[in-house]
Each structure stands twice: as C-alpha cells, then as structure tokens.
C-alpha cells in the first residue's frame, strides 16, 4: 500500500480508532478496524526462536508457547562471525512466522555486553558495536527476506536488568555514539528493520520511550528509519509525550486507559492530531506490508529447522584451549562424558526469549549407543554444594577412561531476563568436579554451556576447553561432531573473558547507585579497555582455535594516502596451512597511533569468514570509509577523522595481529577554533595559520636558544631547553603576551584571534 492509500485510510478513521491503533489489542496483537479493512497483526518473541503464545500470555516466558525450534542464542550466533549463516537462520525464522501468522518477530537484541554480569547477556551479541550491528543486520536481512518484520531491541542503553524499568544510563555523548548507538546504527541503516523496540530504562534522565533525540532525531532523522517504534512490554511512561517523542505503538494493551489520554489531549489541543496520524500511518504501513505479502504456503518444518539449528551451533562453538591437540578425540576411544549438561544440555536462557523446544539433542543422546562412551552426572544442577556420591562416581569413571569430557557451565537460575548475576563464578560443585577429575585424568576437556563469561580457576589444569555458549536445542549434536572431528571449530569470542570480574572496566560502577548508573568507563568497554591497559585476560576478544592452521600474506593497499571522503581497500591472501578443511574469521582492526584524542588501541572495523580446504588460498578484502577512522567529536557533534597515520591490522584475534599496513588519512573537515587569551601558547604553535598571523606581532623567539647564549651561567643551565619549551607551551596566550614587551596591544591580539576563530 502506498503513502497516499495509507493516508486515505487514516483520514477515514475516527479519533478514537486512531488512538486505539497506537496500543495493542491484547498482549500480542495490534488493533483491527474491521469497517476499514484493517487487520490485526500478531507479534511474538524472539529473538532466536518463535515464542508464539495462544493463551495465558506473559512477557517473561512463564507460560507455554507453541512447540518451536530453539536456535543458538545471540551470544552464540555472534561467535559464528558468519553473516550468511545467520541470514539463513533469519530466513528460517521468517518462514516459521509466515506459517504461524506472525508479522513481526521481536528481535534481534543488540545491547552491548558492558559487564559479564548482565542477566540478558546470553541474548545479546557482543561487547563490540560493530559485531553487534553486523550480526543483527544479518538476522534482520534473513527474517525480512520472508516478508516478516523484525524489532531490533532494546533501544537504548539497556545493559543491565537490575532496576531496568527505572534506572537511568548516564552516558556521555561520545560513548553513546561510538558504543551504544553504534550497536544499532549499522543494522538500522543497512537492513531497515520494520520496527524498533524502545527499552524500559532512561537515558541521561529521560525515559527511552520519551526520548525524542534518540527515537526521532537520530533514529529517523539521521539513520533514515521508516518503520514504527514499539514500546517494550510496559515501557510507556507517559503516553502523550511518548507519542510526541516518536513512540508509535504501545505494547501490550493498556486496556484503553492510554488511548483515552490521547483522545483527550487531541480534543484539548495539547496534542496535534498530525502527530497521532503520523504514528497511525507508520503502524498501518507495516501491518499492510505484512498482510499483502502473507505466504499461505509457508510451513513450519520443525525437523528441518532443527538441522539448521545444529548447523548454526557448529559455528557458534569456540575452541579456547587445545593443548597437545587433545581434540579431536578418537571415535573408538574409551571416553567418560561427565556432568549433567551432557545428558541435559543448558541451551537457552530464561525470560521472554524462552522457547518451548519441540526436541532437544544432547551430546549423550548422540553417543550412548556407540558402546565406548560412559556417562556420570557429576553434579546437581542449580546448587553450589557438591554431591559427594555423584562426584566420586564421576572421578572413578574418569580414572578408567582414556579421556574425560566434562559438560559444565551456568545453571538456568543464573542467567535470565529480570535480574543480573552477582558474580562471575560457576557453581562451586562444578569447579570442584573439574579440579578433581583433572587431577586423576590428564586428558580432560571441558565443554561450557553459558551465555556470558565465567571465571575458570581450573583452566590450566585441563587440556581442552570448548565454549559452546547457549547453543540451542541441537547443541549436543554439534558439540559431539566437534569433539570427534567431524566438524572443525570456527567460532571466535565476540567478547573478552577476563580472569576475574574485578578486571572488567565497568566493575567499579556497574548497577549504579539507586537509579543512576554512570558509564564512567566511557568508550573503554571490553577489549577497548583491556588492550589499552595491556592487561592479561583469560581469553581475548576475537579469539578461537581451529583444528587446522592459517597463514596470512602481506596485504595490499589500494592507496597509501587518502582523504577521508574517499575509501581505501586492503586485500590479504589467507592460506590453510594445515591438513583439515576449516573456516577462518579474518579480523580487521584500525589503530590511530598518533591520535591526540583518548582512543582505544585498536577497534574492529571489519571481519569476514572464509572456508579453506588444506593448501587452499583465498583473498579477503575490506573497504574502509571515513567511519573506520573516525571518532565522535563533541565539538562539531559529528564523526571526525584526525589527519594522520592509521594502522590497518589484520589478525585472528585482538591480541594476535598477524600483519599491519599504514595509511595516511587526511581530514576534509576543519574543526572550528575556539582561541581566547587563555589558550595555551603551544596550541597556537601547532597551528601554522595562527603562527603566521601572531608571529609578526610578538617577539616570540625569546625562548629559542641563541648562538651566543652564555651557557656557563649556572642559573641558565638549570633551565633546560625542555623546561623552557614546556613553560612556553603551557603558558596561556595572555602570559606569552606579557613577554612581548609592550610592542603589541591586547586589541591587536584579539583581532587576530577573532579572525582565526572565523
Ligand atoms: C522483554 C522484551 C520482549 C517483551 C515481550 C519484555 O519483557 O524485555 O525483550 O520482547 O517482553 O515478551
């Protein structure tokens, strides 16, 4: 339906009908207006499976939903670093929605993993905004290819569950732009999600639902978003101002209460009717877009999607340690599978994303008929206390085997929507189990099921560690194929694993005081902090091992010097130098070594995943534009590139840069000057234009070393050239001026400054 047709429908609606269109008809549907042929549209969670509820609706995943397929959660899909694969997963979700009559699936969830403790980290993608936005974009592209909408969420800065409906995320402008907005920006601009879900929290004091700057100025004005904004369930705080700020649809229904407020506000002249019309038009645009492309032939093929969930899970597993090539294991060997999660994997988190899986494949399901694999439960789930009998049984089993694989991780009760973790540890009983098994069995491998980093006090005692994240309902099959070498692991960490919680940059401020949460670490989130501090981490961002090896050739640059209005392309050949087919994630970081701005050491600006058979070489290329070199400048409120050298670093993790190339980027933008009499003289000395005008006015050579200077004078000797330099550099102009021995007036200087400030 085109704009004119939509406008014509809106014109026919009564004020009451329009107001009711702006809130849900119930928990999961938009309002229908039968007399005008406006159908209701169903929305459902999201993000990694379809949680379609028929009755007993709730937004916390408490009541049952239809049987569906649980794909790996965001934590895992991000680790795949495979855009095509996640687009395929998105397309499957879109097809499921078409088959079930769902118009919008509520996801992807892209909030930055600021602290390892956030309860919903398992749903989120990364500590890095580029990864988050690229993976979200991939999922959106897939879902929407089936003419089903997405709702990228939770906009904005919803990085903890604690007091999520009242807390204010206090974030400075640059950090907001470079980290928290950036996680949404690329996906919104490139893939045009049909809807955006606004979060519960406040941003710098203003509720996200009422934040005109983010909902309208940035989202629509700058990024070109043309769908509708819906509230998170219950996120509306004051209906009329929220609507004015750009929040179109309130979910779920307010039982008519807020609709009446809208009607009254229009009647009393407090709300312009055009504002309401605009919101209705945006909602109808999407409702009809879906309705007009309903695919009545779509089928929800659960078994087929289970297979896809397995394929995705294969790439979401990250091999973190493989000493002595303990993995892959021999299929015929006597092996002990230990730990409850071997038979009952932990594969998803709690809350609104919780899927009612139609089936679950555990690792034990896949191997129990082989005859050479034994199983012991090892620990009781959800408790810290060791069950001595289970522990002893596991240790005995491990002793007799050739190798032990322990399936451990975080219990359900640790990771959920609604609350945050209070520490970064695994339950004591699991840590103890790993330690005791490793003490009797040198060939011990740990498989981890968790949605966010954990402390690993036993990491040096075991030979292998495989991070399986929350890998969805087919995770067991994927893990077995990796353990026994049918599949070569290729995931990389989309987040750093610090040694301990206290190392994390948000540690000092996380959760905040009352409702005030200050993001004082600024842009130094995750590896941006650890790298700057040269701090040792357990496993760095971007890290992940393979059963094969890769070599990188010397890269080629399309230009050694560019203006920031141009692009530069870097190409590198990657060769599989091992003996197995494998996939490699090639990561491109940009570093600004000469920057005058406080910046991270390097930032990820590109990645690509390629598959290579043994001996095979493929070329990977990245094209970088201004944004790859820029930081957010709060003076011009825009992205800015400092003229200077930049290093393009290519490698297989943020701590393993294989090769680097230098490019000089020249800024096409002149920053405004704000010179005053208080400006340090050194700042002016660095500005050739300023010196050209000021030098003739002042005797500024008085601190330069003269040929005939009497260096035997002890006092003069004490004032080293460096000290003189520093004193001059940091002296405000008004001070330097006093050295000009009255040869120039303050007015003359001020005129020059005014001219420079332009
Ligand atoms: C969650 C959203 C979810 C919504 C509907 C809220 O509690 O924060 O992510 O989409 O409920 O279930």
XYZ file of C-alpha atoms and ligand atoms in Angstrom:
770
model
C 0.000 0.000 0.000
C 1.487 3.350 -0.953
C 1.543 6.511 1.145
C -1.486 8.088 -0.488
C -3.561 4.978 0.138
C -2.401 4.850 3.744
C -3.210 8.492 4.241
C -6.644 7.928 2.763
C -7.344 5.192 5.312
C -6.069 7.330 8.201
C -8.354 10.149 7.017
C -11.344 7.838 7.314
C -10.548 6.800 10.894
C -12.225 8.384 13.883
C -10.084 9.951 16.576
C -10.880 7.028 18.883
C -9.941 4.469 16.246
C -6.646 6.208 15.650
C -5.834 6.357 19.354
C -6.655 2.676 19.783
C -4.411 1.801 16.832
C -1.483 3.139 18.903
C -1.709 0.416 21.524
C -2.004 -3.335 21.382
C -5.400 -5.002 21.148
C -4.108 -7.527 23.659
C -0.766 -8.955 24.648
C 0.457 -9.844 21.179
C -1.769 -8.175 18.559
C -2.215 -4.755 17.079
C -5.737 -3.399 16.885
C -8.008 -4.229 13.935
C -10.608 -1.877 12.449
C -12.955 -4.114 10.560
C -15.063 -1.432 8.918
C -11.948 -0.127 7.143
C -10.425 -3.499 6.394
C -7.521 -3.010 8.827
C -6.422 -6.426 10.058
C -4.781 -7.151 13.395
C -1.118 -8.153 13.232
C 0.497 -10.584 15.619
C 3.963 -10.049 17.069
C 5.935 -12.685 19.027
C 9.309 -13.196 20.686
C 12.112 -13.550 19.539
C 14.968 -13.402 19.063
C 16.330 -16.961 18.490
C 13.122 -18.913 18.022
C 9.394 -18.392 17.863
C 7.657 -17.983 21.205
C 4.108 -17.768 19.981
C 1.607 -17.838 22.793
C -2.018 -18.652 22.210
C -3.441 -18.317 25.660
C -2.107 -17.268 29.052
C 0.027 -14.532 27.590
C 3.018 -13.240 29.524
C 6.199 -11.440 28.659
C 8.506 -13.376 30.908
C 8.341 -16.746 29.258
C 6.460 -18.227 32.184
C 3.584 -19.817 30.308
C 3.810 -22.241 27.472
C 4.048 -21.245 23.869
C 3.710 -23.419 20.778
C 6.292 -26.097 20.153
C 9.074 -24.435 18.213
C 12.762 -24.621 17.396
C 15.348 -23.039 19.670
C 18.309 -21.785 17.649
C 21.536 -20.729 19.383
C 21.064 -17.548 21.416
C 22.695 -14.239 20.447
C 25.838 -14.944 22.477
C 26.495 -17.933 20.236
C 25.300 -16.638 16.897
C 27.659 -13.680 17.291
C 30.527 -16.112 17.894
C 29.898 -17.607 14.471
C 31.001 -14.319 12.864
C 29.192 -15.768 9.858
C 26.758 -13.305 8.320
C 25.445 -15.676 5.629
C 24.720 -18.398 8.158
C 22.818 -16.021 10.442
C 20.878 -14.714 7.465
C 19.915 -18.320 6.712
C 18.774 -18.715 10.307
C 16.798 -15.473 9.990
C 15.117 -16.734 6.821
C 14.074 -19.900 8.655
C 12.601 -17.807 11.465
C 10.795 -15.672 8.886
C 9.338 -18.762 7.259
C 8.194 -20.027 10.681
C 6.497 -16.674 11.305
C 4.739 -16.779 7.947
C 3.499 -20.276 8.702
C 2.237 -19.195 12.112
C 0.763 -15.878 11.069
C 3.236 -13.748 12.996
C 4.006 -10.388 11.359
C 6.950 -9.265 13.471
C 9.435 -11.330 15.455
C 10.752 -9.426 18.487
C 14.462 -9.331 17.905
C 17.394 -9.156 17.342
C 18.611 -7.928 20.731
C 21.807 -5.958 20.280
C 22.573 -4.295 23.591
C 26.261 -4.059 24.351
C 27.669 -6.530 26.866
C 29.045 -3.893 29.175
C 29.516 -6.216 32.125
C 29.742 -10.024 32.160
C 27.001 -9.914 34.792
C 24.043 -8.595 32.796
C 21.310 -11.211 33.086
C 20.398 -10.978 29.408
C 23.921 -11.168 28.019
C 23.035 -14.550 26.579
C 20.552 -12.849 24.239
C 22.953 -10.093 23.289
C 25.748 -10.283 20.770
C 28.914 -8.589 21.812
C 30.963 -6.052 23.722
C 31.788 -4.570 20.317
C 29.219 -2.444 18.484
C 30.417 -3.417 15.012
C 29.954 -7.127 15.690
C 26.562 -6.494 17.317
C 25.279 -4.417 14.469
C 26.650 -6.663 11.712
C 25.201 -9.837 13.209
C 21.892 -8.112 13.894
C 21.843 -6.880 10.320
C 22.430 -10.429 9.072
C 19.494 -11.776 11.074
C 17.206 -8.919 10.013
C 18.065 -9.488 6.348
C 17.092 -13.147 6.664
C 13.803 -12.677 8.509
C 12.685 -9.798 6.331
C 13.514 -11.702 3.132
C 10.378 -13.688 4.020
C 8.269 -10.528 4.312
C 8.139 -10.706 8.057
C 9.298 -7.820 10.217
C 11.908 -7.641 12.951
C 12.105 -5.449 16.023
C 15.673 -4.544 16.846
C 15.823 -4.057 20.614
C 16.200 -2.693 23.293
C 16.732 0.865 22.125
C 18.756 2.174 24.006
C 21.459 1.559 26.609
C 19.626 -1.240 28.405
C 22.737 -3.005 29.662
C 21.566 -4.411 32.959
C 18.391 -5.951 34.280
C 18.674 -4.523 37.790
C 16.027 -1.752 38.122
C 15.619 -1.887 34.373
C 12.302 -0.023 34.406
C 13.526 2.993 36.336
C 17.303 3.238 36.104
C 18.973 5.927 34.063
C 22.005 5.036 31.960
C 24.214 8.089 32.304
C 26.435 8.136 29.237
C 28.499 10.893 27.701
C 27.791 11.912 24.136
C 30.856 10.348 22.541
C 30.421 6.995 24.289
C 26.758 6.911 23.385
C 27.627 7.414 19.732
C 30.686 5.192 19.464
C 29.448 2.267 21.528
C 25.779 2.153 22.457
C 24.102 3.780 19.449
C 26.609 2.212 17.073
C 25.343 -1.264 18.017
C 22.037 -0.337 16.339
C 23.173 2.113 13.714
C 24.669 -0.101 11.021
C 21.822 -2.605 11.164
C 19.153 0.102 11.023
C 20.798 1.944 8.147
C 21.657 -1.111 6.057
C 18.881 -3.584 6.722
C 15.954 -1.324 7.577
C 14.195 -3.279 10.309
C 10.417 -2.880 10.094
C 10.228 -1.914 13.745
C 12.421 -0.813 16.652
C 11.615 -1.684 20.267
C 12.334 1.040 22.771
C 13.744 -0.020 26.111
C 12.453 0.392 29.665
C 15.293 2.452 31.103
C 16.074 6.120 30.972
C 18.970 7.614 29.046
C 20.613 10.532 30.803
C 17.451 11.066 32.794
C 14.862 10.785 30.020
C 12.889 7.576 29.554
C 13.761 5.821 26.311
C 10.042 5.960 25.498
C 10.071 9.727 25.733
C 13.452 10.391 24.247
C 12.874 12.491 21.144
C 16.585 12.768 20.477
C 17.053 9.016 20.116
C 13.593 7.981 18.826
C 13.196 10.720 16.273
C 16.226 12.918 15.680
C 18.773 10.120 15.480
C 16.728 7.065 14.511
C 14.639 8.704 11.802
C 16.437 11.959 11.088
C 19.984 10.666 10.868
C 19.554 6.970 10.161
C 16.508 7.066 7.918
C 14.396 4.576 9.887
C 10.940 4.382 8.287
C 9.115 1.681 10.259
C 7.373 2.091 13.594
C 8.712 2.208 17.120
C 7.009 -0.014 19.666
C 7.484 0.033 23.397
C 8.990 -2.830 25.284
C 6.179 -4.504 27.204
C 5.129 -1.861 29.694
C 7.828 0.673 28.797
C 5.413 3.525 28.151
C 5.761 6.010 30.972
C 3.632 8.951 29.906
C 1.586 8.203 26.810
C 1.103 11.618 25.257
C 4.678 12.935 25.499
C 5.919 9.475 24.472
C 3.854 9.655 21.302
C 5.196 13.104 20.554
C 8.764 11.900 21.081
C 8.295 9.181 18.467
C 6.940 6.123 20.267
C 4.231 4.935 17.896
C 2.858 1.687 19.321
C 2.385 0.892 22.981
C 2.626 -2.798 23.846
C 0.809 -4.563 25.269
C -2.691 -3.119 25.505
C -3.246 -0.510 28.189
C -6.866 -1.587 28.446
C -7.930 1.637 26.755
C -6.601 3.891 29.520
C -3.826 5.445 27.481
C -5.959 5.594 24.331
C -8.342 7.843 26.223
C -5.445 10.080 27.275
C -4.530 10.518 23.615
C -8.096 11.355 22.638
C -8.395 13.910 25.447
C -5.075 15.510 24.585
C -6.126 15.989 20.956
C -9.531 17.351 21.948
C -7.982 19.774 24.400
C -5.409 20.930 21.893
C -2.452 19.572 23.857
C -1.512 17.092 21.148
C -1.542 17.876 17.455
C -3.688 15.422 15.535
C -0.953 15.202 12.860
C 1.313 13.578 15.444
C -1.271 10.877 16.025
C -1.923 10.496 12.298
C 1.771 10.075 11.656
C 2.064 7.262 14.209
C -1.025 5.506 12.837
C 0.293 5.761 9.302
C 3.609 4.241 10.349
C 1.879 1.332 12.076
C -0.524 0.700 9.208
C 2.322 0.803 6.739
C 3.849 -2.258 8.417
C 0.536 -4.019 9.124
C -0.354 -3.851 5.436
C 3.162 -4.648 4.284
C 2.899 -7.938 6.128
C -0.736 -8.565 5.187
C -0.119 -8.002 1.494
C 2.747 -10.454 1.416
C 1.262 -13.219 3.534
C 2.648 -16.536 2.362
C -0.103 -19.057 2.831
C 2.126 -21.844 1.524
C 4.739 -21.387 4.258
C 5.317 -24.380 6.518
C 6.937 -24.592 9.900
C 9.132 -27.608 9.309
C 10.450 -28.196 12.798
C 12.750 -31.088 11.942
C 14.326 -29.208 9.063
C 14.893 -26.172 11.265
C 16.355 -28.400 13.971
C 19.006 -29.433 11.445
C 19.678 -25.789 10.651
C 19.911 -25.065 14.385
C 22.615 -27.732 14.525
C 24.482 -26.233 11.585
C 24.411 -22.832 13.292
C 25.527 -24.363 16.597
C 28.544 -25.939 14.885
C 29.828 -22.453 14.109
C 28.924 -20.896 17.424
C 31.243 -23.142 19.429
C 34.615 -21.574 20.219
C 37.637 -23.763 20.871
C 39.511 -21.943 23.630
C 42.226 -24.415 24.514
C 43.623 -27.494 22.786
C 46.880 -28.480 24.446
C 48.710 -31.417 22.862
C 45.951 -31.500 20.253
C 43.763 -33.330 22.728
C 40.896 -32.622 20.349
C 39.567 -34.080 18.170
C 39.068 -37.259 20.161
C 39.261 -40.696 18.649
C 35.819 -42.085 17.953
C 36.731 -45.553 19.205
C 38.431 -44.483 22.431
C 37.043 -45.170 25.910
C 35.792 -41.781 26.965
C 33.906 -40.602 30.028
C 31.216 -37.988 29.471
C 30.770 -36.282 32.800
C 28.354 -33.638 34.009
C 24.647 -33.173 33.935
C 24.718 -30.985 30.835
C 25.986 -33.917 28.766
C 22.567 -35.513 29.071
C 20.529 -32.394 29.610
C 22.306 -29.519 27.886
C 21.779 -25.989 29.023
C 20.987 -24.435 25.681
C 18.892 -21.318 26.268
C 18.283 -18.601 28.832
C 15.245 -17.623 30.844
C 12.610 -14.956 30.215
C 10.828 -13.678 27.145
C 13.134 -15.480 24.729
C 12.402 -18.892 26.239
C 11.423 -21.388 23.557
C 9.245 -24.439 24.017
C 11.575 -26.747 22.091
C 9.979 -29.468 20.013
C 13.012 -31.641 20.698
C 16.426 -31.388 22.256
C 19.527 -33.321 21.255
C 22.054 -33.853 23.992
C 25.644 -34.943 23.478
C 24.878 -38.128 25.384
C 21.919 -38.847 23.033
C 24.372 -38.863 20.142
C 26.962 -41.251 21.634
C 25.189 -43.507 24.085
C 24.852 -46.334 21.559
C 28.494 -46.257 20.498
C 29.468 -48.602 23.335
C 32.778 -46.930 24.199
C 31.435 -43.845 25.940
C 30.253 -43.849 29.528
C 28.363 -41.195 31.453
C 28.243 -39.879 35.006
C 26.107 -37.000 36.210
C 28.868 -35.467 38.371
C 26.934 -32.610 39.954
C 23.467 -31.497 40.848
C 22.230 -28.590 38.810
C 21.391 -25.245 40.368
C 23.286 -25.725 43.639
C 26.757 -24.862 44.887
C 27.122 -27.867 47.194
C 28.974 -30.897 45.987
C 27.112 -34.179 45.972
C 29.906 -36.469 47.194
C 28.382 -39.627 45.740
C 27.995 -38.080 42.264
C 31.493 -36.627 42.449
C 33.122 -39.914 43.478
C 31.297 -41.807 40.764
C 32.488 -39.298 38.157
C 36.108 -39.376 39.350
C 36.157 -43.197 39.274
C 34.739 -43.207 35.750
C 37.255 -40.627 34.574
C 40.175 -42.631 36.028
C 39.325 -45.659 33.945
C 38.822 -43.806 30.653
C 41.326 -42.585 28.066
C 39.896 -39.097 28.281
C 37.185 -37.244 30.137
C 34.850 -34.613 28.736
C 33.112 -32.544 31.387
C 29.947 -30.697 30.378
C 29.686 -27.756 32.741
C 28.532 -24.149 32.789
C 25.932 -21.942 34.360
C 22.614 -23.244 35.691
C 19.303 -21.820 34.444
C 18.793 -19.849 37.607
C 21.965 -17.836 36.913
C 21.109 -16.372 33.536
C 17.753 -14.846 32.885
C 15.864 -11.760 31.985
C 14.833 -9.709 35.006
C 17.972 -9.906 37.159
C 21.732 -9.878 36.844
C 24.335 -12.304 38.068
C 26.013 -11.297 41.312
C 29.365 -12.892 40.498
C 31.195 -14.414 37.554
C 31.806 -17.861 39.000
C 30.407 -21.240 38.090
C 28.772 -23.162 40.930
C 31.373 -24.443 43.410
C 30.364 -28.057 42.856
C 31.228 -27.794 39.157
C 34.574 -26.138 39.772
C 35.398 -28.830 42.288
C 34.338 -31.576 39.904
C 36.599 -30.258 37.152
C 39.554 -29.965 39.530
C 39.077 -33.477 40.921
C 38.608 -35.119 37.533
C 41.594 -33.284 36.049
C 43.711 -34.496 38.975
C 43.170 -38.150 38.002
C 42.686 -37.813 34.247
C 45.357 -35.856 32.320
C 43.256 -35.854 29.177
C 40.404 -33.731 30.413
C 38.317 -31.467 28.203
C 35.666 -29.045 29.460
C 32.637 -28.130 27.344
C 30.958 -24.957 28.579
C 27.296 -24.010 28.406
C 26.888 -20.382 29.422
C 25.707 -17.137 27.892
C 28.389 -14.853 29.248
C 31.982 -15.085 30.507
C 32.807 -17.072 33.613
C 35.903 -17.354 35.759
C 37.878 -20.528 35.051
C 40.116 -21.274 38.030
C 40.801 -24.724 36.548
C 41.827 -23.533 33.075
C 45.474 -24.539 33.495
C 44.611 -27.998 34.773
C 42.660 -29.189 31.735
C 43.884 -29.774 28.199
C 40.867 -28.659 26.271
C 38.126 -26.045 26.631
C 35.241 -25.717 24.203
C 32.866 -22.785 24.738
C 29.502 -23.979 23.420
C 27.590 -20.928 24.678
C 23.814 -21.401 24.843
C 23.767 -23.284 21.586
C 20.106 -24.038 21.031
C 18.219 -27.303 21.021
C 20.624 -29.155 18.711
C 23.773 -28.125 20.561
C 24.573 -31.664 21.753
C 24.914 -32.959 18.197
C 27.084 -30.025 17.174
C 29.376 -30.473 20.176
C 29.823 -34.198 19.501
C 30.741 -33.525 15.873
C 33.350 -31.013 17.012
C 34.725 -33.227 19.797
C 35.260 -36.111 17.376
C 36.472 -34.018 14.447
C 33.583 -34.293 12.005
C 33.313 -30.542 12.239
C 36.262 -28.179 12.569
C 35.521 -25.476 15.178
C 35.452 -21.962 13.756
C 33.769 -19.670 16.303
C 35.571 -16.690 17.798
C 34.826 -14.873 21.016
C 32.629 -11.825 20.471
C 33.675 -10.697 23.952
C 36.727 -10.811 26.210
C 36.942 -13.332 29.016
C 38.699 -11.543 31.897
C 40.416 -13.592 34.593
C 38.101 -12.224 37.225
C 35.120 -9.947 37.431
C 37.130 -7.185 39.099
C 39.182 -6.785 35.899
C 36.151 -5.669 33.924
C 36.102 -1.918 33.214
C 32.514 -1.434 34.378
C 33.201 -3.211 37.669
C 33.515 -0.066 39.788
C 30.236 1.417 38.611
C 28.051 -1.488 37.484
C 24.451 -1.413 38.741
C 24.961 2.179 39.825
C 23.576 3.941 42.840
C 19.825 3.751 43.072
C 18.526 4.644 39.651
C 21.671 6.359 38.483
C 24.058 4.178 36.503
C 27.085 6.076 35.337
C 29.003 4.556 32.448
C 32.243 6.085 33.653
C 34.491 3.739 31.716
C 33.328 5.648 28.642
C 34.329 4.115 25.325
C 36.663 1.681 27.089
C 34.294 -1.287 27.031
C 35.672 -4.828 26.797
C 38.849 -5.187 24.727
C 38.992 -1.426 24.225
C 39.889 -1.308 27.926
C 41.954 -4.469 28.346
C 44.137 -3.615 25.341
C 44.678 -0.046 26.474
C 45.662 -1.275 29.946
C 47.863 -4.031 28.445
C 46.005 -6.252 30.869
C 46.264 -10.012 30.675
C 42.911 -11.656 30.022
C 41.936 -15.324 30.162
C 40.843 -15.230 26.504
C 40.860 -12.118 24.340
C 38.140 -10.716 22.129
C 38.115 -12.360 18.715
C 39.990 -15.454 19.891
C 39.195 -19.018 18.848
C 41.236 -22.038 17.767
C 40.842 -24.436 14.870
C 41.999 -27.974 14.088
C 43.901 -26.528 11.163
C 46.244 -23.546 10.778
C 46.094 -20.437 8.608
C 48.743 -18.116 7.204
C 48.260 -14.536 6.064
C 50.129 -12.976 3.139
C 51.487 -9.429 3.117
C 48.368 -7.299 2.477
C 47.958 -4.880 -0.405
C 46.528 -1.420 -0.031
C 44.694 0.407 -2.801
C 46.311 3.675 -1.702
C 48.838 4.822 0.864
C 47.214 8.198 1.295
C 43.549 9.106 1.114
C 41.238 11.924 2.014
C 38.535 10.944 4.465
C 35.942 11.467 1.759
C 37.485 8.530 -0.141
C 37.743 4.859 0.661
C 40.726 2.563 0.918
C 40.762 -1.163 0.223
C 43.045 -3.679 1.844
C 43.457 -7.153 0.433
C 45.066 -10.155 2.040
C 45.520 -13.768 0.969
C 44.742 -16.388 3.575
C 46.017 -19.943 3.180
C 45.027 -23.091 5.017
C 48.426 -24.449 6.016
C 47.096 -27.433 7.957
C 45.659 -30.751 6.925
C 41.924 -30.248 7.537
C 39.292 -28.133 5.888
C 38.429 -25.237 8.152
C 36.882 -21.823 8.399
C 38.797 -18.754 9.470
C 37.453 -15.454 10.690
C 39.726 -12.717 9.388
C 39.539 -9.672 11.629
C 40.472 -6.138 10.652
C 41.272 -3.569 13.305
C 42.138 0.094 12.897
C 44.579 1.821 15.197
C 45.325 5.556 15.398
C 48.836 5.628 16.918
C 49.351 9.399 16.700
C 45.893 10.445 17.847
C 45.585 13.450 20.130
C 42.238 12.064 21.235
C 41.900 9.497 24.022
C 41.119 6.408 21.978
C 41.276 2.625 22.269
C 44.459 0.987 20.979
C 42.536 -0.654 18.155
C 38.936 -1.112 17.129
C 37.358 -3.798 14.985
C 36.271 -2.351 11.653
C 35.778 -5.433 9.527
C 35.586 -9.220 9.560
C 34.996 -11.954 7.081
C 34.662 -15.706 7.413
C 36.031 -17.969 4.743
C 36.264 -21.717 4.283
C 39.513 -23.218 3.044
C 40.494 -26.770 2.225
C 44.078 -27.833 3.002
C 46.527 -25.845 0.896
C 43.827 -23.595 -0.482
C 44.258 -19.797 -0.613
C 41.529 -17.173 -0.777
C 41.685 -13.434 -0.961
C 39.817 -11.370 1.598
C 39.278 -7.694 1.045
C 37.958 -4.887 3.212
C 36.965 -1.444 2.024
C 37.126 1.243 4.673
C 35.441 4.598 4.597
C 35.644 7.643 6.842
C 33.784 5.961 9.658
C 36.501 3.333 10.108
C 38.972 6.048 11.119
C 36.635 8.428 12.879
C 35.780 9.189 16.472
C 32.754 11.180 17.606
C 33.776 14.785 18.057
C 31.656 16.528 20.674
C 32.641 19.939 19.423
C 31.061 19.518 15.997
C 28.666 16.759 17.154
C 29.749 14.623 14.249
C 32.205 11.933 13.214
C 35.654 13.315 12.686
C 38.934 11.948 11.356
C 42.170 13.490 12.552
C 44.657 13.859 9.738
C 47.469 11.403 10.335
C 48.755 7.855 10.192
C 46.459 4.900 10.766
C 47.427 1.274 11.086
C 45.269 -1.368 9.456
C 45.841 -4.508 11.473
C 44.732 -7.927 10.310
C 44.758 -10.930 12.549
C 42.932 -13.775 14.167
C 42.138 -12.023 17.459
C 42.519 -8.599 19.049
C 45.720 -9.896 20.640
C 47.072 -11.729 17.617
C 47.741 -9.225 14.866
C 49.482 -11.036 12.037
C 50.147 -8.120 9.734
C 49.776 -4.403 9.598
C 49.818 -1.683 6.963
C 49.937 2.052 7.306
C 47.686 4.512 5.562
C 47.687 8.285 5.834
C 44.237 9.791 6.060
C 43.705 13.464 5.536
C 40.680 15.126 7.020
C 38.435 17.070 4.698
C 36.851 18.849 7.661
C 38.363 21.764 9.532
C 37.438 21.788 13.179
C 36.266 25.152 14.495
C 38.811 27.084 16.575
C 37.951 28.498 19.953
C 41.061 30.595 20.692
C 40.989 33.015 23.602
C 43.631 34.825 25.643
C 43.591 31.699 27.856
C 44.589 29.351 25.051
C 47.976 27.773 25.812
C 50.631 29.103 23.523
C 51.625 25.602 22.434
C 48.214 25.079 20.836
C 48.791 28.103 18.671
C 52.322 26.999 17.829
C 50.845 23.798 16.398
C 48.580 25.798 14.132
C 50.588 27.184 11.195
C 47.859 29.622 10.264
C 47.786 31.038 13.773
C 51.558 31.394 13.892
C 51.583 33.167 10.573
C 49.382 35.876 11.997
C 50.735 36.005 15.533
C 54.483 35.735 14.977
C 54.914 39.126 13.372
C 53.043 40.736 16.265
C 55.108 39.258 19.041
C 58.735 38.683 19.777
C 58.216 35.004 20.113
C 61.787 33.930 19.634
C 62.775 34.934 23.165
C 62.910 31.375 24.426
C 64.762 29.978 21.470
C 68.350 29.031 22.172
C 70.623 31.803 20.897
C 74.034 31.126 19.346
C 75.789 33.432 21.777
C 73.874 32.305 24.849
C 76.049 32.211 27.949
C 75.790 28.572 28.934
C 78.294 28.919 31.728
C 75.700 30.720 33.790
C 74.615 28.160 36.413
C 71.071 29.514 36.715
C 70.553 29.435 32.968
C 71.891 25.916 32.790
C 69.332 24.812 35.341
C 66.593 25.872 32.971
C 66.922 23.192 30.369
C 65.704 23.679 26.855
C 62.934 21.148 27.532
C 61.762 23.035 30.535
C 61.742 26.290 28.625
C 59.760 24.597 25.889
C 57.219 23.239 28.304
C 56.866 26.534 30.093
C 56.244 28.261 26.824
C 53.897 25.611 25.514
C 51.606 25.627 28.502
C 51.637 29.364 29.059
C 48.336 30.965 28.174
C 48.437 33.497 25.404
C 47.843 36.325 27.867
C 51.088 35.299 29.643
C 53.129 34.999 26.480
C 51.778 38.360 25.503
C 53.333 39.968 28.563
C 56.734 38.930 27.185
C 56.067 40.879 24.045
C 57.458 43.973 25.813
C 54.540 46.238 25.076
C 55.081 46.117 21.351
C 51.538 44.888 20.746
C 48.181 45.770 22.278
C 45.605 43.280 23.596
C 43.167 44.600 20.994
C 45.550 43.692 18.201
C 45.867 40.149 19.527
C 42.124 39.826 19.989
C 41.563 40.884 16.387
C 43.836 38.088 15.201
C 42.052 35.570 17.419
C 38.666 36.669 16.131
C 39.909 36.281 12.593
C 41.246 32.763 13.341
C 38.041 31.721 15.131
C 36.296 32.896 11.986
C 11.294 -8.048 27.040
C 11.313 -7.976 25.522
C 10.249 -8.878 24.972
C 8.905 -8.465 25.539
C 7.745 -9.315 25.045
C 9.923 -7.835 27.622
O 9.903 -8.183 28.968
O 12.186 -7.108 27.570
O 12.566 -8.342 25.041
O 10.252 -8.822 23.578
O 8.947 -8.600 26.958
O 7.808 -10.586 25.583
